[in-house]
Amino acid sequence: MIIDMHIHTMISSTCSLIDPEECIRRAMDKGLDAICVTEHDTLEGGRVMKEIARQFDFLVLGGMEVMSREGHLLVYGYHIDIKGVPPAGEVIKRVSDAGGIVIPAHPWRQPFGWYSGAIDRPLEETEFARIFQVIEMYNGLSSAEENAMGKAFCAATGIHGIGGSDAHRIGDVGAVVTEFADDIEDESQLVEALKSGRYAPHIIKPLEERW
Ligand SMILES: [Zn+2]
Ligand SMILES: [Zn+2]
């Protein structure tokens, strides 16, 4: 299954220009099997999109992108909005205790990377490499160099990597995806699949080719 794991729509993200119906049409045109709606700090976008997606018989999975003190975190399989910029450790505890999974988004992106890049060591040498099972290896709004750092990190540590477009404009949808070996029908199956490591991220259309 091909899934774009990281999409913002105008339902809850004021920074996004993406209309929900247009997003679903675009995802279907691009041959995606599903999308994850990951609005900032709320699950609302995913809830609304699921309703809209019914008429298209298209799978929408709910998630969110939580702003933590250390960086942006993609959260899947959790059902309560997380607001207020908590420490990442608190987000990880809350979500893992409830059976969900936390995946750091675009860890190398400036200025929104992990610790905003304000560390003088490679992330491989920090606790970052020990607290996450999975990272966002490829992000559609990160540069080729930043995505290469994600790939190198996963290769060096054996940590699994996903890919998502981080779409804020319709042309971004499906630009970066994750290909899963298993079928996924809902958020709990998504979490299982993410923990299994049976997937690979792909850059379909690099950022440099979309401007
Ligand atoms: Zn982000
Ligand atoms: Zn995002």
mmCIF file of C-alpha atoms and ligand atoms in Angstrom:
data_model
loop_
_atom_site.group_PDB
_atom_site.id
_atom_site.type_symbol
_atom_site.label_atom_id
_atom_site.label_comp_id
_atom_site.label_asym_id
_atom_site.label_seq_id
_atom_site.Cartn_x
_atom_site.Cartn_y
_atom_site.Cartn_z
ATOM 1 C CA MET A 1 0.000 0.000 0.000
ATOM 2 C CA ILE A 2 1.240 3.440 -0.917
ATOM 3 C CA ILE A 3 0.441 6.042 1.740
ATOM 4 C CA ASP A 4 1.325 9.725 2.032
ATOM 5 C CA MET A 5 1.913 9.890 5.793
ATOM 6 C CA HIS A 6 1.994 13.650 6.341
ATOM 7 C CA ILE A 7 -0.626 16.048 4.945
ATOM 8 C CA HIS A 8 -2.023 19.377 6.166
ATOM 9 C CA THR A 9 -5.368 20.685 4.910
ATOM 10 C CA MET A 10 -7.218 23.948 5.395
ATOM 11 C CA ILE A 11 -9.621 22.197 7.796
ATOM 12 C CA SER A 12 -7.336 22.816 10.766
ATOM 13 C CA SER A 13 -4.040 24.123 9.427
ATOM 14 C CA THR A 14 -4.154 27.831 8.598
ATOM 15 C CA CYS A 15 -0.762 27.382 6.936
ATOM 16 C CA SER A 16 -2.226 24.959 4.351
ATOM 17 C CA LEU A 17 -3.924 25.873 1.073
ATOM 18 C CA ILE A 18 -5.276 22.360 0.501
ATOM 19 C CA ASP A 19 -9.001 21.871 0.053
ATOM 20 C CA PRO A 20 -10.055 18.494 1.494
ATOM 21 C CA GLU A 21 -12.025 17.188 -1.505
ATOM 22 C CA GLU A 22 -9.361 18.308 -3.937
ATOM 23 C CA CYS A 23 -6.801 16.543 -1.739
ATOM 24 C CA ILE A 24 -8.628 13.225 -1.983
ATOM 25 C CA ARG A 25 -9.070 13.546 -5.758
ATOM 26 C CA ARG A 26 -5.391 14.354 -6.123
ATOM 27 C CA ALA A 27 -4.346 11.408 -3.935
ATOM 28 C CA MET A 28 -6.498 9.055 -6.039
ATOM 29 C CA ASP A 29 -5.090 10.523 -9.275
ATOM 30 C CA LYS A 30 -1.590 9.924 -7.983
ATOM 31 C CA GLY A 31 -2.393 6.280 -7.290
ATOM 32 C CA LEU A 32 -2.165 6.505 -3.502
ATOM 33 C CA ASP A 33 -4.006 3.855 -1.494
ATOM 34 C CA ALA A 34 -4.486 6.122 1.520
ATOM 35 C CA ILE A 35 -3.419 9.389 3.116
ATOM 36 C CA CYS A 36 -2.731 10.365 6.709
ATOM 37 C CA VAL A 37 -4.036 13.783 7.679
ATOM 38 C CA THR A 38 -1.657 15.240 10.257
ATOM 39 C CA GLU A 39 -2.803 18.717 11.220
ATOM 40 C CA HIS A 40 -0.833 20.708 13.776
ATOM 41 C CA ASP A 41 -1.725 19.721 17.362
ATOM 42 C CA THR A 42 -5.205 18.401 16.516
ATOM 43 C CA LEU A 43 -6.950 15.333 15.113
ATOM 44 C CA GLU A 44 -9.828 17.417 13.786
ATOM 45 C CA GLY A 45 -8.620 17.454 10.163
ATOM 46 C CA GLY A 46 -8.475 13.671 10.053
ATOM 47 C CA ARG A 47 -11.973 13.350 11.510
ATOM 48 C CA VAL A 48 -13.488 15.723 8.958
ATOM 49 C CA MET A 49 -11.540 14.218 6.058
ATOM 50 C CA LYS A 50 -12.735 10.718 6.910
ATOM 51 C CA GLU A 51 -16.323 11.858 6.531
ATOM 52 C CA ILE A 52 -15.560 13.507 3.194
ATOM 53 C CA ALA A 53 -13.602 10.473 1.965
ATOM 54 C CA ARG A 54 -16.593 8.145 2.346
ATOM 55 C CA GLN A 55 -18.198 9.412 -0.849
ATOM 56 C CA PHE A 56 -14.949 8.650 -2.703
ATOM 57 C CA ASP A 57 -14.485 5.202 -1.147
ATOM 58 C CA PHE A 58 -10.961 6.314 -0.267
ATOM 59 C CA LEU A 59 -9.051 5.551 2.941
ATOM 60 C CA VAL A 60 -8.121 8.467 5.180
ATOM 61 C CA LEU A 61 -6.181 7.772 8.370
ATOM 62 C CA GLY A 62 -6.145 10.234 11.235
ATOM 63 C CA GLY A 63 -2.995 11.515 12.900
ATOM 64 C CA MET A 64 -1.506 14.814 13.988
ATOM 65 C CA GLU A 65 1.760 16.695 14.058
ATOM 66 C CA VAL A 66 2.443 17.767 17.620
ATOM 67 C CA MET A 67 4.716 20.681 18.356
ATOM 68 C CA SER A 68 6.928 19.579 21.250
ATOM 69 C CA ARG A 69 9.664 21.581 22.913
ATOM 70 C CA GLU A 70 12.327 19.636 21.046
ATOM 71 C CA GLY A 71 10.709 19.436 17.624
ATOM 72 C CA HIS A 72 7.687 18.387 15.560
ATOM 73 C CA LEU A 73 6.346 14.897 16.253
ATOM 74 C CA LEU A 74 4.044 12.862 14.024
ATOM 75 C CA VAL A 75 1.564 10.957 16.165
ATOM 76 C CA TYR A 76 -0.430 7.967 14.883
ATOM 77 C CA GLY A 77 -2.919 5.779 16.709
ATOM 78 C CA TYR A 78 -3.743 8.270 19.451
ATOM 79 C CA HIS A 79 -7.149 9.830 19.992
ATOM 80 C CA ILE A 80 -6.777 13.003 22.037
ATOM 81 C CA ASP A 81 -5.475 16.363 20.816
ATOM 82 C CA ILE A 82 -2.095 17.305 22.288
ATOM 83 C CA LYS A 83 -1.612 21.043 22.633
ATOM 84 C CA GLY A 84 0.581 23.437 24.594
ATOM 85 C CA VAL A 85 4.079 22.510 23.330
ATOM 86 C CA PRO A 86 4.861 19.777 25.875
ATOM 87 C CA PRO A 87 8.289 18.138 26.205
ATOM 88 C CA ALA A 88 8.768 15.345 23.652
ATOM 89 C CA GLY A 89 9.215 12.806 26.456
ATOM 90 C CA GLU A 90 5.731 13.582 27.737
ATOM 91 C CA VAL A 91 4.209 13.129 24.263
ATOM 92 C CA ILE A 92 6.026 9.815 23.805
ATOM 93 C CA LYS A 93 4.807 8.533 27.181
ATOM 94 C CA ARG A 94 1.186 9.544 26.657
ATOM 95 C CA VAL A 95 1.005 8.130 23.153
ATOM 96 C CA SER A 96 2.926 4.900 23.779
ATOM 97 C CA ASP A 97 0.918 4.152 26.932
ATOM 98 C CA ALA A 98 -2.219 4.378 24.780
ATOM 99 C CA GLY A 99 -0.799 2.046 22.109
ATOM 100 C CA GLY A 100 0.110 4.708 19.551
ATOM 101 C CA ILE A 101 3.428 5.658 17.992
ATOM 102 C CA VAL A 102 5.448 8.892 17.872
ATOM 103 C CA ILE A 103 7.710 9.625 14.917
ATOM 104 C CA PRO A 104 9.883 12.772 14.777
ATOM 105 C CA ALA A 105 9.083 14.834 11.670
ATOM 106 C CA HIS A 106 11.838 16.304 9.465
ATOM 107 C CA PRO A 107 14.517 16.019 12.213
ATOM 108 C CA TRP A 108 17.186 17.782 10.114
ATOM 109 C CA ARG A 109 15.095 20.600 8.663
ATOM 110 C CA GLN A 110 16.164 24.128 9.516
ATOM 111 C CA PRO A 111 14.749 25.874 11.462
ATOM 112 C CA PHE A 112 12.145 23.282 12.506
ATOM 113 C CA GLY A 113 14.412 20.303 13.095
ATOM 114 C CA TRP A 114 15.074 18.413 16.284
ATOM 115 C CA TYR A 115 16.213 20.989 18.894
ATOM 116 C CA SER A 116 16.061 23.400 15.933
ATOM 117 C CA GLY A 117 19.476 22.055 15.014
ATOM 118 C CA ALA A 118 20.971 23.652 18.123
ATOM 119 C CA ILE A 119 23.234 20.719 18.932
ATOM 120 C CA ASP A 120 26.843 20.307 17.957
ATOM 121 C CA ARG A 121 26.822 16.523 17.557
ATOM 122 C CA PRO A 122 25.249 14.313 14.885
ATOM 123 C CA LEU A 123 21.847 12.994 16.031
ATOM 124 C CA GLU A 124 23.291 9.459 15.789
ATOM 125 C CA GLU A 125 25.355 10.291 18.890
ATOM 126 C CA THR A 126 22.510 11.727 20.975
ATOM 127 C CA GLU A 127 19.641 10.203 22.935
ATOM 128 C CA PHE A 128 17.502 10.896 19.871
ATOM 129 C CA ALA A 129 18.736 7.602 18.385
ATOM 130 C CA ARG A 130 17.588 5.712 21.479
ATOM 131 C CA ILE A 131 14.129 7.129 22.080
ATOM 132 C CA PHE A 132 12.541 6.648 18.661
ATOM 133 C CA GLN A 133 11.789 3.370 16.879
ATOM 134 C CA VAL A 134 10.940 5.129 13.629
ATOM 135 C CA ILE A 135 11.780 8.558 12.168
ATOM 136 C CA GLU A 136 10.512 10.523 9.195
ATOM 137 C CA MET A 137 13.401 9.738 6.845
ATOM 138 C CA TYR A 138 12.049 11.657 3.861
ATOM 139 C CA ASN A 139 9.938 14.807 4.106
ATOM 140 C CA GLY A 140 8.541 16.564 1.049
ATOM 141 C CA LEU A 141 9.433 20.044 2.268
ATOM 142 C CA SER A 142 12.966 19.176 3.342
ATOM 143 C CA SER A 143 15.937 19.720 1.049
ATOM 144 C CA ALA A 144 17.718 16.880 -0.759
ATOM 145 C CA GLU A 145 20.597 17.302 1.683
ATOM 146 C CA GLU A 146 18.312 17.079 4.747
ATOM 147 C CA ASN A 147 16.612 13.966 3.362
ATOM 148 C CA ALA A 148 20.037 12.434 2.670
ATOM 149 C CA MET A 149 20.849 12.957 6.358
ATOM 150 C CA GLY A 150 17.689 11.022 7.240
ATOM 151 C CA LYS A 151 18.719 8.157 4.989
ATOM 152 C CA ALA A 152 22.238 8.085 6.441
ATOM 153 C CA PHE A 153 20.856 8.148 9.984
ATOM 154 C CA CYS A 154 18.590 5.150 9.341
ATOM 155 C CA ALA A 155 21.420 3.246 7.672
ATOM 156 C CA ALA A 156 23.793 3.971 10.576
ATOM 157 C CA THR A 157 21.359 3.157 13.384
ATOM 158 C CA GLY A 158 19.024 0.530 11.892
ATOM 159 C CA ILE A 159 16.060 2.700 12.869
ATOM 160 C CA HIS A 160 13.139 2.502 10.425
ATOM 161 C CA GLY A 161 12.154 5.458 8.269
ATOM 162 C CA ILE A 162 8.884 6.657 6.765
ATOM 163 C CA GLY A 163 8.199 9.270 4.099
ATOM 164 C CA GLY A 164 5.483 11.905 3.829
ATOM 165 C CA SER A 165 4.933 14.948 1.638
ATOM 166 C CA ASP A 166 4.180 17.440 4.464
ATOM 167 C CA ALA A 167 1.809 18.826 1.832
ATOM 168 C CA HIS A 168 0.609 22.403 2.304
ATOM 169 C CA ARG A 169 -0.218 22.934 -1.399
ATOM 170 C CA ILE A 170 -2.163 20.571 -3.638
ATOM 171 C CA GLY A 171 0.875 19.934 -5.845
ATOM 172 C CA ASP A 172 2.719 18.450 -2.853
ATOM 173 C CA VAL A 173 0.241 15.604 -2.230
ATOM 174 C CA GLY A 174 1.914 12.255 -2.962
ATOM 175 C CA ALA A 175 5.337 13.821 -3.603
ATOM 176 C CA VAL A 176 6.839 11.678 -0.826
ATOM 177 C CA VAL A 177 5.224 8.418 0.271
ATOM 178 C CA THR A 178 5.689 5.243 2.283
ATOM 179 C CA GLU A 179 5.172 1.855 0.652
ATOM 180 C CA PHE A 180 3.867 -0.738 3.128
ATOM 181 C CA ALA A 181 4.140 -4.492 2.579
ATOM 182 C CA ASP A 182 0.931 -5.146 4.517
ATOM 183 C CA ASP A 183 -2.660 -4.046 4.070
ATOM 184 C CA ILE A 184 -3.798 -1.319 6.429
ATOM 185 C CA GLU A 185 -7.428 -0.508 7.105
ATOM 186 C CA ASP A 186 -7.346 1.671 10.203
ATOM 187 C CA GLU A 187 -5.074 3.487 12.629
ATOM 188 C CA SER A 188 -4.354 0.488 14.842
ATOM 189 C CA GLN A 189 -3.203 -1.543 11.840
ATOM 190 C CA LEU A 190 -1.117 1.442 10.787
ATOM 191 C CA VAL A 191 0.640 1.471 14.171
ATOM 192 C CA GLU A 192 1.290 -2.281 13.921
ATOM 193 C CA ALA A 193 2.700 -1.838 10.434
ATOM 194 C CA LEU A 194 4.916 1.058 11.569
ATOM 195 C CA LYS A 195 6.336 -1.044 14.398
ATOM 196 C CA SER A 196 6.939 -3.998 12.045
ATOM 197 C CA GLY A 197 9.442 -2.158 9.865
ATOM 198 C CA ARG A 198 7.880 -3.724 6.749
ATOM 199 C CA TYR A 199 7.882 -0.578 4.623
ATOM 200 C CA ALA A 200 10.091 1.812 2.713
ATOM 201 C CA PRO A 201 9.886 5.553 2.035
ATOM 202 C CA HIS A 202 10.112 6.963 -1.496
ATOM 203 C CA ILE A 203 10.675 10.435 -2.879
ATOM 204 C CA ILE A 204 8.409 10.617 -5.941
ATOM 205 C CA LYS A 205 8.931 14.278 -6.763
ATOM 206 C CA PRO A 206 11.696 16.217 -4.995
ATOM 207 C CA LEU A 207 11.009 19.680 -3.631
ATOM 208 C CA GLU A 208 13.376 21.229 -6.184
ATOM 209 C CA GLU A 209 11.099 19.996 -9.002
ATOM 210 C CA ARG A 210 7.927 21.414 -7.512
ATOM 211 C CA TRP A 211 8.763 25.123 -7.470
HETATM 212 ZN ZN ZN B 1 6.573 20.093 10.903
HETATM 213 ZN ZN ZN B 2 3.880 19.056 8.732
#
